[in-house]
Amino acid sequence: REKIRSKSSFRMLNTFLSQNTGKTFYKLELEFAQVASLFLARLTTWMRLTYMFGTFLGLQLKAIGIFLSVSGHDQYLMEFLEDGGEEKSEALCFLLTVSNAGRKYKEIICESHGVKAIAECLAKSNTDETQEAAWALLESLSHGNPKYQNQIYKGLIALMTCTSPQAQQLILHTLHTVQV
């Protein structure tokens, strides 16, 4: 029974990836009859429940990445960060766990425009907890991720104009470790 469920899950994720990669927000909404957000919520819940086992984690991240990378619209990104009533800092901590799983997962986060979203959390957050979670994630993404290290470095430089002294201090620390 478990084998059948696994094959079905694998097929479902692969079909979603092959049919929806590169689609715009509007095409995804049309494809899912205006309830694409429901599918995103189910994906994130499924991943949250199973990521420790590693089963389908790469495919789940790629599927979520499709939602997070739609151009010109950040509705899915906000839903992802707020899914299940989670605070941004908790979502960032979750992504830190994913990032710490290895280079492949760091690249998936970066490919999904994660650096920009994380940087915005660091620069615009009003809470130390969220700023520190965003900083820890950027720090994690900057190590062992040569393909995106330059993108992260440039993102950190751009953040230096933020008005939060705490965020600036965290950014400077990360810039120092990235340059070394």
PDB file of N, CA, C and O in Angstrom, residues 15-55:
ATOM      1  N   THR A  15       4.499  15.213 -12.651  1.00  0.00           N
ATOM      2  CA  THR A  15       3.526  15.784 -13.591  1.00  0.00           C
ATOM      3  C   THR A  15       3.359  17.273 -13.339  1.00  0.00           C
ATOM      4  O   THR A  15       3.368  18.078 -14.274  1.00  0.00           O
ATOM      5  N   PHE A  16       3.235  17.653 -12.078  1.00  0.00           N
ATOM      6  CA  PHE A  16       3.103  19.073 -11.741  1.00  0.00           C
ATOM      7  C   PHE A  16       4.316  19.849 -12.237  1.00  0.00           C
ATOM      8  O   PHE A  16       4.173  20.907 -12.850  1.00  0.00           O
ATOM      9  N   LEU A  17       5.517  19.322 -11.985  1.00  0.00           N
ATOM     10  CA  LEU A  17       6.738  20.013 -12.398  1.00  0.00           C
ATOM     11  C   LEU A  17       6.824  20.155 -13.916  1.00  0.00           C
ATOM     12  O   LEU A  17       7.140  21.227 -14.422  1.00  0.00           O
ATOM     13  N   SER A  18       6.537  19.082 -14.627  1.00  0.00           N
ATOM     14  CA  SER A  18       6.664  19.139 -16.089  1.00  0.00           C
ATOM     15  C   SER A  18       5.612  20.021 -16.736  1.00  0.00           C
ATOM     16  O   SER A  18       5.875  20.659 -17.752  1.00  0.00           O
ATOM     17  N   GLN A  19       4.433  20.107 -16.145  1.00  0.00           N
ATOM     18  CA  GLN A  19       3.356  20.885 -16.763  1.00  0.00           C
ATOM     19  C   GLN A  19       3.304  22.337 -16.313  1.00  0.00           C
ATOM     20  O   GLN A  19       2.608  23.141 -16.936  1.00  0.00           O
ATOM     21  N   ASN A  20       4.015  22.689 -15.228  1.00  0.00           N
ATOM     22  CA  ASN A  20       3.837  24.024 -14.678  1.00  0.00           C
ATOM     23  C   ASN A  20       5.111  24.852 -14.524  1.00  0.00           C
ATOM     24  O   ASN A  20       5.030  26.013 -14.136  1.00  0.00           O
ATOM     25  N   THR A  21       6.253  24.281 -14.828  1.00  0.00           N
ATOM     26  CA  THR A  21       7.497  25.033 -14.729  1.00  0.00           C
ATOM     27  C   THR A  21       7.450  26.224 -15.681  1.00  0.00           C
ATOM     28  O   THR A  21       7.109  26.079 -16.849  1.00  0.00           O
ATOM     29  N   GLY A  22       7.759  27.397 -15.150  1.00  0.00           N
ATOM     30  CA  GLY A  22       7.812  28.603 -15.963  1.00  0.00           C
ATOM     31  C   GLY A  22       6.482  29.304 -16.180  1.00  0.00           C
ATOM     32  O   GLY A  22       6.424  30.316 -16.866  1.00  0.00           O
ATOM     33  N   LYS A  23       5.414  28.796 -15.608  1.00  0.00           N
ATOM     34  CA  LYS A  23       4.111  29.435 -15.789  1.00  0.00           C
ATOM     35  C   LYS A  23       4.018  30.716 -14.960  1.00  0.00           C
ATOM     36  O   LYS A  23       4.650  30.849 -13.919  1.00  0.00           O
ATOM     37  N   THR A  24       3.204  31.624 -15.426  1.00  0.00           N
ATOM     38  CA  THR A  24       2.965  32.858 -14.692  1.00  0.00           C
ATOM     39  C   THR A  24       1.916  32.621 -13.616  1.00  0.00           C
ATOM     40  O   THR A  24       1.240  31.586 -13.595  1.00  0.00           O
ATOM     41  N   PHE A  25       1.754  33.603 -12.750  1.00  0.00           N
ATOM     42  CA  PHE A  25       0.746  33.543 -11.691  1.00  0.00           C
ATOM     43  C   PHE A  25      -0.630  33.271 -12.296  1.00  0.00           C
ATOM     44  O   PHE A  25      -1.378  32.406 -11.836  1.00  0.00           O
ATOM     45  N   TYR A  26      -0.946  33.999 -13.337  1.00  0.00           N
ATOM     46  CA  TYR A  26      -2.279  33.889 -13.940  1.00  0.00           C
ATOM     47  C   TYR A  26      -2.506  32.530 -14.596  1.00  0.00           C
ATOM     48  O   TYR A  26      -3.603  31.972 -14.512  1.00  0.00           O
ATOM     49  N   LYS A  27      -1.471  31.984 -15.214  1.00  0.00           N
ATOM     50  CA  LYS A  27      -1.610  30.656 -15.820  1.00  0.00           C
ATOM     51  C   LYS A  27      -1.752  29.572 -14.753  1.00  0.00           C
ATOM     52  O   LYS A  27      -2.514  28.620 -14.933  1.00  0.00           O
ATOM     53  N   LEU A  28      -1.035  29.715 -13.644  1.00  0.00           N
ATOM     54  CA  LEU A  28      -1.189  28.748 -12.551  1.00  0.00           C
ATOM     55  C   LEU A  28      -2.597  28.819 -11.972  1.00  0.00           C
ATOM     56  O   LEU A  28      -3.217  27.789 -11.702  1.00  0.00           O
ATOM     57  N   GLU A  29      -3.089  30.030 -11.783  1.00  0.00           N
ATOM     58  CA  GLU A  29      -4.444  30.184 -11.247  1.00  0.00           C
ATOM     59  C   GLU A  29      -5.467  29.572 -12.197  1.00  0.00           C
ATOM     60  O   GLU A  29      -6.415  28.909 -11.766  1.00  0.00           O
ATOM     61  N   LEU A  30      -5.278  29.781 -13.479  1.00  0.00           N
ATOM     62  CA  LEU A  30      -6.184  29.210 -14.475  1.00  0.00           C
ATOM     63  C   LEU A  30      -6.100  27.688 -14.469  1.00  0.00           C
ATOM     64  O   LEU A  30      -7.124  26.999 -14.476  1.00  0.00           O
ATOM     65  N   GLU A  31      -4.879  27.166 -14.406  1.00  0.00           N
ATOM     66  CA  GLU A  31      -4.665  25.713 -14.380  1.00  0.00           C
ATOM     67  C   GLU A  31      -5.359  25.063 -13.180  1.00  0.00           C
ATOM     68  O   GLU A  31      -5.896  23.975 -13.278  1.00  0.00           O
ATOM     69  N   PHE A  32      -5.350  25.765 -12.045  1.00  0.00           N
ATOM     70  CA  PHE A  32      -5.918  25.212 -10.816  1.00  0.00           C
ATOM     71  C   PHE A  32      -7.291  25.797 -10.486  1.00  0.00           C
ATOM     72  O   PHE A  32      -7.731  25.721  -9.339  1.00  0.00           O
ATOM     73  N   ALA A  33      -7.958  26.347 -11.480  1.00  0.00           N
ATOM     74  CA  ALA A  33      -9.315  26.885 -11.311  1.00  0.00           C
ATOM     75  C   ALA A  33      -9.401  27.842 -10.120  1.00  0.00           C
ATOM     76  O   ALA A  33     -10.285  27.741  -9.275  1.00  0.00           O
ATOM     77  N   GLN A  34      -8.432  28.748 -10.051  1.00  0.00           N
ATOM     78  CA  GLN A  34      -8.392  29.799  -9.029  1.00  0.00           C
ATOM     79  C   GLN A  34      -8.131  29.286  -7.614  1.00  0.00           C
ATOM     80  O   GLN A  34      -8.341  30.016  -6.649  1.00  0.00           O
ATOM     81  N   VAL A  35      -7.676  28.070  -7.447  1.00  0.00           N
ATOM     82  CA  VAL A  35      -7.349  27.549  -6.112  1.00  0.00           C
ATOM     83  C   VAL A  35      -5.916  26.994  -6.054  1.00  0.00           C
ATOM     84  O   VAL A  35      -5.639  26.048  -5.323  1.00  0.00           O
ATOM     85  N   ALA A  36      -5.020  27.612  -6.798  1.00  0.00           N
ATOM     86  CA  ALA A  36      -3.623  27.176  -6.758  1.00  0.00           C
ATOM     87  C   ALA A  36      -3.050  27.323  -5.352  1.00  0.00           C
ATOM     88  O   ALA A  36      -2.209  26.530  -4.928  1.00  0.00           O
ATOM     89  N   SER A  37      -3.519  28.318  -4.624  1.00  0.00           N
ATOM     90  CA  SER A  37      -3.047  28.530  -3.254  1.00  0.00           C
ATOM     91  C   SER A  37      -3.330  27.314  -2.372  1.00  0.00           C
ATOM     92  O   SER A  37      -2.555  26.999  -1.472  1.00  0.00           O
ATOM     93  N   LEU A  38      -4.424  26.645  -2.625  1.00  0.00           N
ATOM     94  CA  LEU A  38      -4.756  25.444  -1.863  1.00  0.00           C
ATOM     95  C   LEU A  38      -3.721  24.346  -2.120  1.00  0.00           C
ATOM     96  O   LEU A  38      -3.272  23.669  -1.195  1.00  0.00           O
ATOM     97  N   PHE A  39      -3.332  24.185  -3.378  1.00  0.00           N
ATOM     98  CA  PHE A  39      -2.318  23.183  -3.698  1.00  0.00           C
ATOM     99  C   PHE A  39      -0.982  23.559  -3.055  1.00  0.00           C
ATOM    100  O   PHE A  39      -0.288  22.701  -2.512  1.00  0.00           O
ATOM    101  N   LEU A  40      -0.621  24.839  -3.079  1.00  0.00           N
ATOM    102  CA  LEU A  40       0.608  25.289  -2.425  1.00  0.00           C
ATOM    103  C   LEU A  40       0.553  24.980  -0.933  1.00  0.00           C
ATOM    104  O   LEU A  40       1.525  24.481  -0.356  1.00  0.00           O
ATOM    105  N   ALA A  41      -0.563  25.256  -0.299  1.00  0.00           N
ATOM    106  CA  ALA A  41      -0.710  24.975   1.134  1.00  0.00           C
ATOM    107  C   ALA A  41      -0.549  23.480   1.414  1.00  0.00           C
ATOM    108  O   ALA A  41       0.094  23.080   2.393  1.00  0.00           O
ATOM    109  N   ARG A  42      -1.110  22.656   0.561  1.00  0.00           N
ATOM    110  CA  ARG A  42      -0.985  21.209   0.753  1.00  0.00           C
ATOM    111  C   ARG A  42       0.461  20.747   0.559  1.00  0.00           C
ATOM    112  O   ARG A  42       0.953  19.886   1.285  1.00  0.00           O
ATOM    113  N   LEU A  43       1.132  21.330  -0.436  1.00  0.00           N
ATOM    114  CA  LEU A  43       2.540  20.996  -0.648  1.00  0.00           C
ATOM    115  C   LEU A  43       3.392  21.365   0.562  1.00  0.00           C
ATOM    116  O   LEU A  43       4.228  20.573   1.012  1.00  0.00           O
ATOM    117  N   THR A  44       3.195  22.562   1.089  1.00  0.00           N
ATOM    118  CA  THR A  44       4.015  22.992   2.225  1.00  0.00           C
ATOM    119  C   THR A  44       3.710  22.168   3.468  1.00  0.00           C
ATOM    120  O   THR A  44       4.616  21.828   4.225  1.00  0.00           O
ATOM    121  N   THR A  45       2.449  21.825   3.666  1.00  0.00           N
ATOM    122  CA  THR A  45       2.094  20.976   4.810  1.00  0.00           C
ATOM    123  C   THR A  45       2.706  19.597   4.655  1.00  0.00           C
ATOM    124  O   THR A  45       3.281  19.048   5.605  1.00  0.00           O
ATOM    125  N   TRP A  46       2.607  19.037   3.471  1.00  0.00           N
ATOM    126  CA  TRP A  46       3.187  17.720   3.190  1.00  0.00           C
ATOM    127  C   TRP A  46       4.697  17.756   3.442  1.00  0.00           C
ATOM    128  O   TRP A  46       5.257  16.869   4.091  1.00  0.00           O
ATOM    129  N   MET A  47       5.351  18.790   2.959  1.00  0.00           N
ATOM    130  CA  MET A  47       6.794  18.891   3.141  1.00  0.00           C
ATOM    131  C   MET A  47       7.135  19.056   4.623  1.00  0.00           C
ATOM    132  O   MET A  47       8.079  18.437   5.116  1.00  0.00           O
ATOM    133  N   ARG A  48       6.377  19.869   5.330  1.00  0.00           N
ATOM    134  CA  ARG A  48       6.632  20.083   6.752  1.00  0.00           C
ATOM    135  C   ARG A  48       6.504  18.774   7.532  1.00  0.00           C
ATOM    136  O   ARG A  48       7.231  18.535   8.485  1.00  0.00           O
ATOM    137  N   LEU A  49       5.592  17.925   7.120  1.00  0.00           N
ATOM    138  CA  LEU A  49       5.366  16.659   7.819  1.00  0.00           C
ATOM    139  C   LEU A  49       6.388  15.585   7.463  1.00  0.00           C
ATOM    140  O   LEU A  49       6.609  14.655   8.244  1.00  0.00           O
ATOM    141  N   THR A  50       6.999  15.697   6.280  1.00  0.00           N
ATOM    142  CA  THR A  50       7.852  14.594   5.817  1.00  0.00           C
ATOM    143  C   THR A  50       9.310  14.958   5.564  1.00  0.00           C
ATOM    144  O   THR A  50      10.093  14.076   5.226  1.00  0.00           O
ATOM    145  N   TYR A  51       9.705  16.228   5.706  1.00  0.00           N
ATOM    146  CA  TYR A  51      11.059  16.609   5.308  1.00  0.00           C
ATOM    147  C   TYR A  51      12.147  15.872   6.080  1.00  0.00           C
ATOM    148  O   TYR A  51      13.235  15.648   5.567  1.00  0.00           O
ATOM    149  N   MET A  52      11.874  15.469   7.308  1.00  0.00           N
ATOM    150  CA  MET A  52      12.879  14.758   8.103  1.00  0.00           C
ATOM    151  C   MET A  52      13.229  13.400   7.496  1.00  0.00           C
ATOM    152  O   MET A  52      14.317  12.882   7.718  1.00  0.00           O
ATOM    153  N   PHE A  53      12.312  12.842   6.732  1.00  0.00           N
ATOM    154  CA  PHE A  53      12.549  11.542   6.111  1.00  0.00           C
ATOM    155  C   PHE A  53      13.248  11.669   4.762  1.00  0.00           C
ATOM    156  O   PHE A  53      13.756  10.700   4.234  1.00  0.00           O
ATOM    157  N   GLY A  54      13.228  12.881   4.184  1.00  0.00           N
ATOM    158  CA  GLY A  54      13.879  13.113   2.906  1.00  0.00           C
ATOM    159  C   GLY A  54      13.115  12.587   1.706  1.00  0.00           C
ATOM    160  O   GLY A  54      13.528  12.780   0.574  1.00  0.00           O
ATOM    161  N   THR A  55      11.983  11.922   1.941  1.00  0.00           N
ATOM    162  CA  THR A  55      11.191  11.364   0.851  1.00  0.00           C
ATOM    163  C   THR A  55      10.577  12.491   0.039  1.00  0.00           C
ATOM    164  O   THR A  55       9.838  13.309   0.576  1.00  0.00           O
TER     165      THR A  55
END
